[in-house]
Amino acid sequence: SAGWTIVTSPRSSRLRDRGETQLDPEVENEVEIDGEGSITEITVGRNRRIREGKEAIKYDVEDIVKDPIHAVHSLSSTEYEERVASGIGHPELQHQHAMKAQKRQKFVDCLTAENVDIAVLRKLAWSGIPEELRPISWMLLLGYIPLSAATRNTVLSRKREEYENLVRLTFARGTEGLDQQIWHQIEIDVPRTRPGVRLWMERGTQRSLERILYVWAIRHPTSGYVQGINDLVTPFFQVFLGGYIDSEPSLFDPSLLPPTALNALEADCFWCLSRLLDGIQDNYISGQPGIHRSIRYLSGLVGRVDPPLSKHLQSQNVEFMQFAFRWMNCLLMRELSVRNTIRMWDTYLSEGSNAFSEFHIYVCCAFLTTWSEKLRAMDFQGIIMFLQSLPTQTWGDHEIEVLLAEAYVLSSVWHNAQSHILKGE
């Protein structure tokens, strides 16, 4: 049509150089450019289309806002199979795609039932949730929305309205009417959240994050706002934003969403963060006893699981508090990408309400012992520097799944010995 240009590019180098998307260099790609030279859509091969700007917003976004289960129905199995069919001709890839399609269908069957069987959903979610089904799955696993389809949308609408009222009352006098000490700390921390990632540099994202954190803090005066809580919002924001767009959430400006979708996104993040923090509030009350207890258990656990590493850390005067405090406070989010964290949280949420306080310790143990051989060859300074900047940049689902499997084995073996380990017996 007039004003549009289709540019065929075998490698889409312009986009890759800008870091805006990663495309398969072996597949011919088409980049759609409007009359002003702005990229609005990318076609990868014949199947996957990555859109940008307002073009990325799903056509049925308003329906998804009203009823998150609509997202499950809106992507038919045929469309899904086409999206993953780029491996046709390669038997191994064909098998992988067939397995993905089967797994997705099991999720669809579970999620579309009149009453979702939470035990079945947890079992499915442990090994990872398909991206487009993650928003509704996380909401159900956290207990944010009812398992019964009959009451789900009414409850969801009421919770979103409740959050809007909280925001309206809290900010009725603008920022002048706020607790300035809490607000000042949030204003400092929000721009530091995932620095360099486009989504978290957008003004609209930062304003949403400020409101979520401040409203949570004043509703929880025992703990108030503690640095690190800002990180815990990011997986929810990215997952729920992804439910409204056909694009990479980390590259999207949420202010482009319709107001109804943006308000729903913010409210859902607030309530899900609240649910998560309810289970680990000991980590954030005065003195942060939950974190200290977790670190003490981690230290004892590593002593049982990897005695040579434990002895070497002691010989170098390395204390677990020096590196593991951040692992507990931010749930390893400073050590892993948001994408890695999201995959990890699929499993945490399927493990139940205690996973973020208990199963997480076994993940931290498996994480530390992953680097055992390297750490045992380092002195104090080398150990601390290495643990503050771990080489996980290239980690994908495979590495996370190996980590989770190792943590599960540790949990199975040592869970009943927790009190003995804490006592140093």
PDB file of C-alpha atoms in Angstrom, residues 154-308:
ATOM      1  CA  THR A 154     -15.911 -10.467  38.819  1.00  0.00           C
ATOM      2  CA  VAL A 155     -13.136 -10.895  41.387  1.00  0.00           C
ATOM      3  CA  LEU A 156     -10.497  -9.634  38.953  1.00  0.00           C
ATOM      4  CA  SER A 157     -12.536  -6.529  38.113  1.00  0.00           C
ATOM      5  CA  ARG A 158     -13.102  -5.806  41.804  1.00  0.00           C
ATOM      6  CA  LYS A 159      -9.383  -6.158  42.690  1.00  0.00           C
ATOM      7  CA  ARG A 160      -8.369  -3.829  39.873  1.00  0.00           C
ATOM      8  CA  GLU A 161     -10.949  -1.263  40.965  1.00  0.00           C
ATOM      9  CA  GLU A 162      -9.731  -1.559  44.560  1.00  0.00           C
ATOM     10  CA  TYR A 163      -6.166  -0.802  43.477  1.00  0.00           C
ATOM     11  CA  GLU A 164      -7.280   2.207  41.406  1.00  0.00           C
ATOM     12  CA  ASN A 165      -9.083   3.564  44.468  1.00  0.00           C
ATOM     13  CA  LEU A 166      -5.989   3.036  46.613  1.00  0.00           C
ATOM     14  CA  VAL A 167      -3.871   4.981  44.117  1.00  0.00           C
ATOM     15  CA  ARG A 168      -6.459   7.744  43.858  1.00  0.00           C
ATOM     16  CA  LEU A 169      -6.646   8.188  47.648  1.00  0.00           C
ATOM     17  CA  THR A 170      -2.890   7.860  48.198  1.00  0.00           C
ATOM     18  CA  PHE A 171      -1.922  10.421  45.567  1.00  0.00           C
ATOM     19  CA  ALA A 172      -4.929  12.752  46.076  1.00  0.00           C
ATOM     20  CA  ARG A 173      -2.571  15.598  47.138  1.00  0.00           C
ATOM     21  CA  GLY A 174       0.145  14.677  44.660  1.00  0.00           C
ATOM     22  CA  THR A 175       3.573  13.720  45.967  1.00  0.00           C
ATOM     23  CA  GLU A 176       3.455  16.425  48.656  1.00  0.00           C
ATOM     24  CA  GLY A 177       1.020  14.383  50.723  1.00  0.00           C
ATOM     25  CA  LEU A 178       3.278  11.311  50.794  1.00  0.00           C
ATOM     26  CA  ASP A 179       5.696  10.024  53.428  1.00  0.00           C
ATOM     27  CA  GLN A 180       8.730  11.799  52.034  1.00  0.00           C
ATOM     28  CA  GLN A 181      11.310   9.373  53.426  1.00  0.00           C
ATOM     29  CA  ILE A 182       9.667   6.355  51.731  1.00  0.00           C
ATOM     30  CA  TRP A 183       8.926   8.266  48.535  1.00  0.00           C
ATOM     31  CA  HIS A 184      12.490   9.605  48.291  1.00  0.00           C
ATOM     32  CA  GLN A 185      13.985   6.099  48.539  1.00  0.00           C
ATOM     33  CA  ILE A 186      11.583   4.763  45.894  1.00  0.00           C
ATOM     34  CA  GLU A 187      12.424   7.674  43.585  1.00  0.00           C
ATOM     35  CA  ILE A 188      16.118   6.802  43.927  1.00  0.00           C
ATOM     36  CA  ASP A 189      15.669   3.057  43.392  1.00  0.00           C
ATOM     37  CA  VAL A 190      13.212   3.011  40.475  1.00  0.00           C
ATOM     38  CA  PRO A 191      15.629   4.418  37.845  1.00  0.00           C
ATOM     39  CA  ARG A 192      18.225   1.860  39.038  1.00  0.00           C
ATOM     40  CA  THR A 193      15.881  -1.027  38.233  1.00  0.00           C
ATOM     41  CA  ARG A 194      17.338  -3.018  35.326  1.00  0.00           C
ATOM     42  CA  PRO A 195      19.496  -0.135  34.045  1.00  0.00           C
ATOM     43  CA  GLY A 196      20.035  -0.121  30.289  1.00  0.00           C
ATOM     44  CA  VAL A 197      16.889  -2.161  29.511  1.00  0.00           C
ATOM     45  CA  ARG A 198      14.528  -0.068  27.415  1.00  0.00           C
ATOM     46  CA  LEU A 199      11.312  -1.105  29.194  1.00  0.00           C
ATOM     47  CA  TRP A 200      12.647   0.039  32.567  1.00  0.00           C
ATOM     48  CA  MET A 201      13.940   3.329  31.185  1.00  0.00           C
ATOM     49  CA  GLU A 202      10.503   4.312  29.869  1.00  0.00           C
ATOM     50  CA  ARG A 203       8.824   7.069  31.871  1.00  0.00           C
ATOM     51  CA  GLY A 204       5.491   5.207  31.946  1.00  0.00           C
ATOM     52  CA  THR A 205       7.094   2.076  33.424  1.00  0.00           C
ATOM     53  CA  GLN A 206       8.885   4.062  36.115  1.00  0.00           C
ATOM     54  CA  ARG A 207       5.711   5.933  37.156  1.00  0.00           C
ATOM     55  CA  SER A 208       3.819   2.619  37.437  1.00  0.00           C
ATOM     56  CA  LEU A 209       6.628   1.098  39.487  1.00  0.00           C
ATOM     57  CA  GLU A 210       6.676   4.087  41.858  1.00  0.00           C
ATOM     58  CA  ARG A 211       2.943   3.817  42.509  1.00  0.00           C
ATOM     59  CA  ILE A 212       3.060   0.028  43.033  1.00  0.00           C
ATOM     60  CA  LEU A 213       5.943   0.264  45.511  1.00  0.00           C
ATOM     61  CA  TYR A 214       4.595   3.228  47.460  1.00  0.00           C
ATOM     62  CA  VAL A 215       1.074   1.846  47.860  1.00  0.00           C
ATOM     63  CA  TRP A 216       2.527  -1.500  48.966  1.00  0.00           C
ATOM     64  CA  ALA A 217       4.823   0.223  51.498  1.00  0.00           C
ATOM     65  CA  ILE A 218       2.087   2.221  53.224  1.00  0.00           C
ATOM     66  CA  ARG A 219      -0.147  -0.847  53.401  1.00  0.00           C
ATOM     67  CA  HIS A 220       2.683  -2.771  55.128  1.00  0.00           C
ATOM     68  CA  PRO A 221       4.010  -0.388  57.805  1.00  0.00           C
ATOM     69  CA  THR A 222       5.814  -3.205  59.677  1.00  0.00           C
ATOM     70  CA  SER A 223       8.328  -3.464  56.862  1.00  0.00           C
ATOM     71  CA  GLY A 224       7.696  -0.419  54.719  1.00  0.00           C
ATOM     72  CA  TYR A 225       9.712  -0.131  51.535  1.00  0.00           C
ATOM     73  CA  VAL A 226      13.060  -1.962  51.486  1.00  0.00           C
ATOM     74  CA  GLN A 227      15.610  -1.766  48.677  1.00  0.00           C
ATOM     75  CA  GLY A 228      15.332  -4.872  46.523  1.00  0.00           C
ATOM     76  CA  ILE A 229      11.543  -5.007  46.490  1.00  0.00           C
ATOM     77  CA  ASN A 230      11.665  -2.922  43.286  1.00  0.00           C
ATOM     78  CA  ASP A 231      13.421  -5.845  41.550  1.00  0.00           C
ATOM     79  CA  LEU A 232      10.636  -8.236  42.516  1.00  0.00           C
ATOM     80  CA  VAL A 233       8.056  -6.305  40.480  1.00  0.00           C
ATOM     81  CA  THR A 234       9.941  -6.732  37.205  1.00  0.00           C
ATOM     82  CA  PRO A 235       9.028 -10.366  36.361  1.00  0.00           C
ATOM     83  CA  PHE A 236       5.325  -9.656  36.948  1.00  0.00           C
ATOM     84  CA  PHE A 237       5.418  -6.480  34.865  1.00  0.00           C
ATOM     85  CA  GLN A 238       7.204  -8.152  31.977  1.00  0.00           C
ATOM     86  CA  VAL A 239       4.969 -11.266  31.997  1.00  0.00           C
ATOM     87  CA  PHE A 240       1.672  -9.371  32.242  1.00  0.00           C
ATOM     88  CA  LEU A 241       2.763  -6.802  29.647  1.00  0.00           C
ATOM     89  CA  GLY A 242       3.644  -9.711  27.337  1.00  0.00           C
ATOM     90  CA  GLY A 243       0.022 -10.834  27.536  1.00  0.00           C
ATOM     91  CA  TYR A 244      -1.103  -7.693  25.699  1.00  0.00           C
ATOM     92  CA  ILE A 245       1.509  -7.479  22.942  1.00  0.00           C
ATOM     93  CA  ASP A 246       3.014  -9.542  20.114  1.00  0.00           C
ATOM     94  CA  SER A 247       6.525  -8.285  20.742  1.00  0.00           C
ATOM     95  CA  GLU A 248       9.454  -8.502  23.128  1.00  0.00           C
ATOM     96  CA  PRO A 249       8.244  -6.816  26.368  1.00  0.00           C
ATOM     97  CA  SER A 250      11.703  -5.529  27.332  1.00  0.00           C
ATOM     98  CA  LEU A 251      11.690  -3.341  24.182  1.00  0.00           C
ATOM     99  CA  PHE A 252       8.136  -1.998  24.508  1.00  0.00           C
ATOM    100  CA  ASP A 253       6.858   1.334  25.847  1.00  0.00           C
ATOM    101  CA  PRO A 254       3.810   0.454  28.012  1.00  0.00           C
ATOM    102  CA  SER A 255       2.402   3.986  27.691  1.00  0.00           C
ATOM    103  CA  LEU A 256       1.316   2.933  24.173  1.00  0.00           C
ATOM    104  CA  LEU A 257      -1.207   0.497  25.688  1.00  0.00           C
ATOM    105  CA  PRO A 258      -4.882   1.499  25.941  1.00  0.00           C
ATOM    106  CA  PRO A 259      -5.544   3.028  29.419  1.00  0.00           C
ATOM    107  CA  THR A 260      -7.669   0.024  30.441  1.00  0.00           C
ATOM    108  CA  ALA A 261      -4.793  -2.377  29.711  1.00  0.00           C
ATOM    109  CA  LEU A 262      -2.188  -0.165  31.422  1.00  0.00           C
ATOM    110  CA  ASN A 263      -4.351   0.166  34.542  1.00  0.00           C
ATOM    111  CA  ALA A 264      -4.987  -3.593  34.609  1.00  0.00           C
ATOM    112  CA  LEU A 265      -1.259  -4.298  34.162  1.00  0.00           C
ATOM    113  CA  GLU A 266      -0.334  -2.076  37.103  1.00  0.00           C
ATOM    114  CA  ALA A 267      -3.068  -3.430  39.386  1.00  0.00           C
ATOM    115  CA  ASP A 268      -2.256  -7.065  38.603  1.00  0.00           C
ATOM    116  CA  CYS A 269       1.439  -6.434  39.344  1.00  0.00           C
ATOM    117  CA  PHE A 270       0.553  -4.805  42.666  1.00  0.00           C
ATOM    118  CA  TRP A 271      -1.644  -7.653  43.890  1.00  0.00           C
ATOM    119  CA  CYS A 272       0.706 -10.398  42.690  1.00  0.00           C
ATOM    120  CA  LEU A 273       3.695  -8.663  44.308  1.00  0.00           C
ATOM    121  CA  SER A 274       1.642  -8.465  47.515  1.00  0.00           C
ATOM    122  CA  ARG A 275       0.906 -12.194  47.334  1.00  0.00           C
ATOM    123  CA  LEU A 276       4.577 -12.994  46.787  1.00  0.00           C
ATOM    124  CA  LEU A 277       5.783 -10.754  49.627  1.00  0.00           C
ATOM    125  CA  ASP A 278       3.203 -12.162  52.051  1.00  0.00           C
ATOM    126  CA  GLY A 279       5.237 -15.389  51.993  1.00  0.00           C
ATOM    127  CA  ILE A 280       8.621 -13.734  52.604  1.00  0.00           C
ATOM    128  CA  GLN A 281       7.723 -10.712  54.746  1.00  0.00           C
ATOM    129  CA  ASP A 282      10.279 -11.825  57.384  1.00  0.00           C
ATOM    130  CA  ASN A 283      12.894 -10.837  54.808  1.00  0.00           C
ATOM    131  CA  TYR A 284      11.852  -7.189  54.979  1.00  0.00           C
ATOM    132  CA  ILE A 285      10.735  -6.421  58.541  1.00  0.00           C
ATOM    133  CA  SER A 286      13.129  -4.734  60.979  1.00  0.00           C
ATOM    134  CA  GLY A 287      16.424  -6.616  61.161  1.00  0.00           C
ATOM    135  CA  GLN A 288      15.423  -8.801  58.188  1.00  0.00           C
ATOM    136  CA  PRO A 289      15.389 -12.028  60.284  1.00  0.00           C
ATOM    137  CA  GLY A 290      14.139 -14.133  57.371  1.00  0.00           C
ATOM    138  CA  ILE A 291      17.231 -13.349  55.314  1.00  0.00           C
ATOM    139  CA  HIS A 292      19.607 -14.014  58.216  1.00  0.00           C
ATOM    140  CA  ARG A 293      17.929 -17.366  58.898  1.00  0.00           C
ATOM    141  CA  SER A 294      18.109 -18.337  55.217  1.00  0.00           C
ATOM    142  CA  ILE A 295      21.801 -17.444  54.977  1.00  0.00           C
ATOM    143  CA  ARG A 296      22.581 -19.450  58.103  1.00  0.00           C
ATOM    144  CA  TYR A 297      20.817 -22.477  56.623  1.00  0.00           C
ATOM    145  CA  LEU A 298      22.531 -22.008  53.249  1.00  0.00           C
ATOM    146  CA  SER A 299      25.935 -21.946  54.954  1.00  0.00           C
ATOM    147  CA  GLY A 300      25.178 -25.157  56.858  1.00  0.00           C
ATOM    148  CA  LEU A 301      23.754 -26.816  53.757  1.00  0.00           C
ATOM    149  CA  VAL A 302      26.840 -26.045  51.655  1.00  0.00           C
ATOM    150  CA  GLY A 303      28.932 -27.518  54.492  1.00  0.00           C
ATOM    151  CA  ARG A 304      27.039 -30.814  54.063  1.00  0.00           C
ATOM    152  CA  VAL A 305      26.774 -30.821  50.263  1.00  0.00           C
ATOM    153  CA  ASP A 306      30.238 -29.524  49.307  1.00  0.00           C
ATOM    154  CA  PRO A 307      32.633 -29.729  52.315  1.00  0.00           C
ATOM    155  CA  PRO A 308      35.768 -28.775  50.293  1.00  0.00           C
TER     156      PRO A 308
END
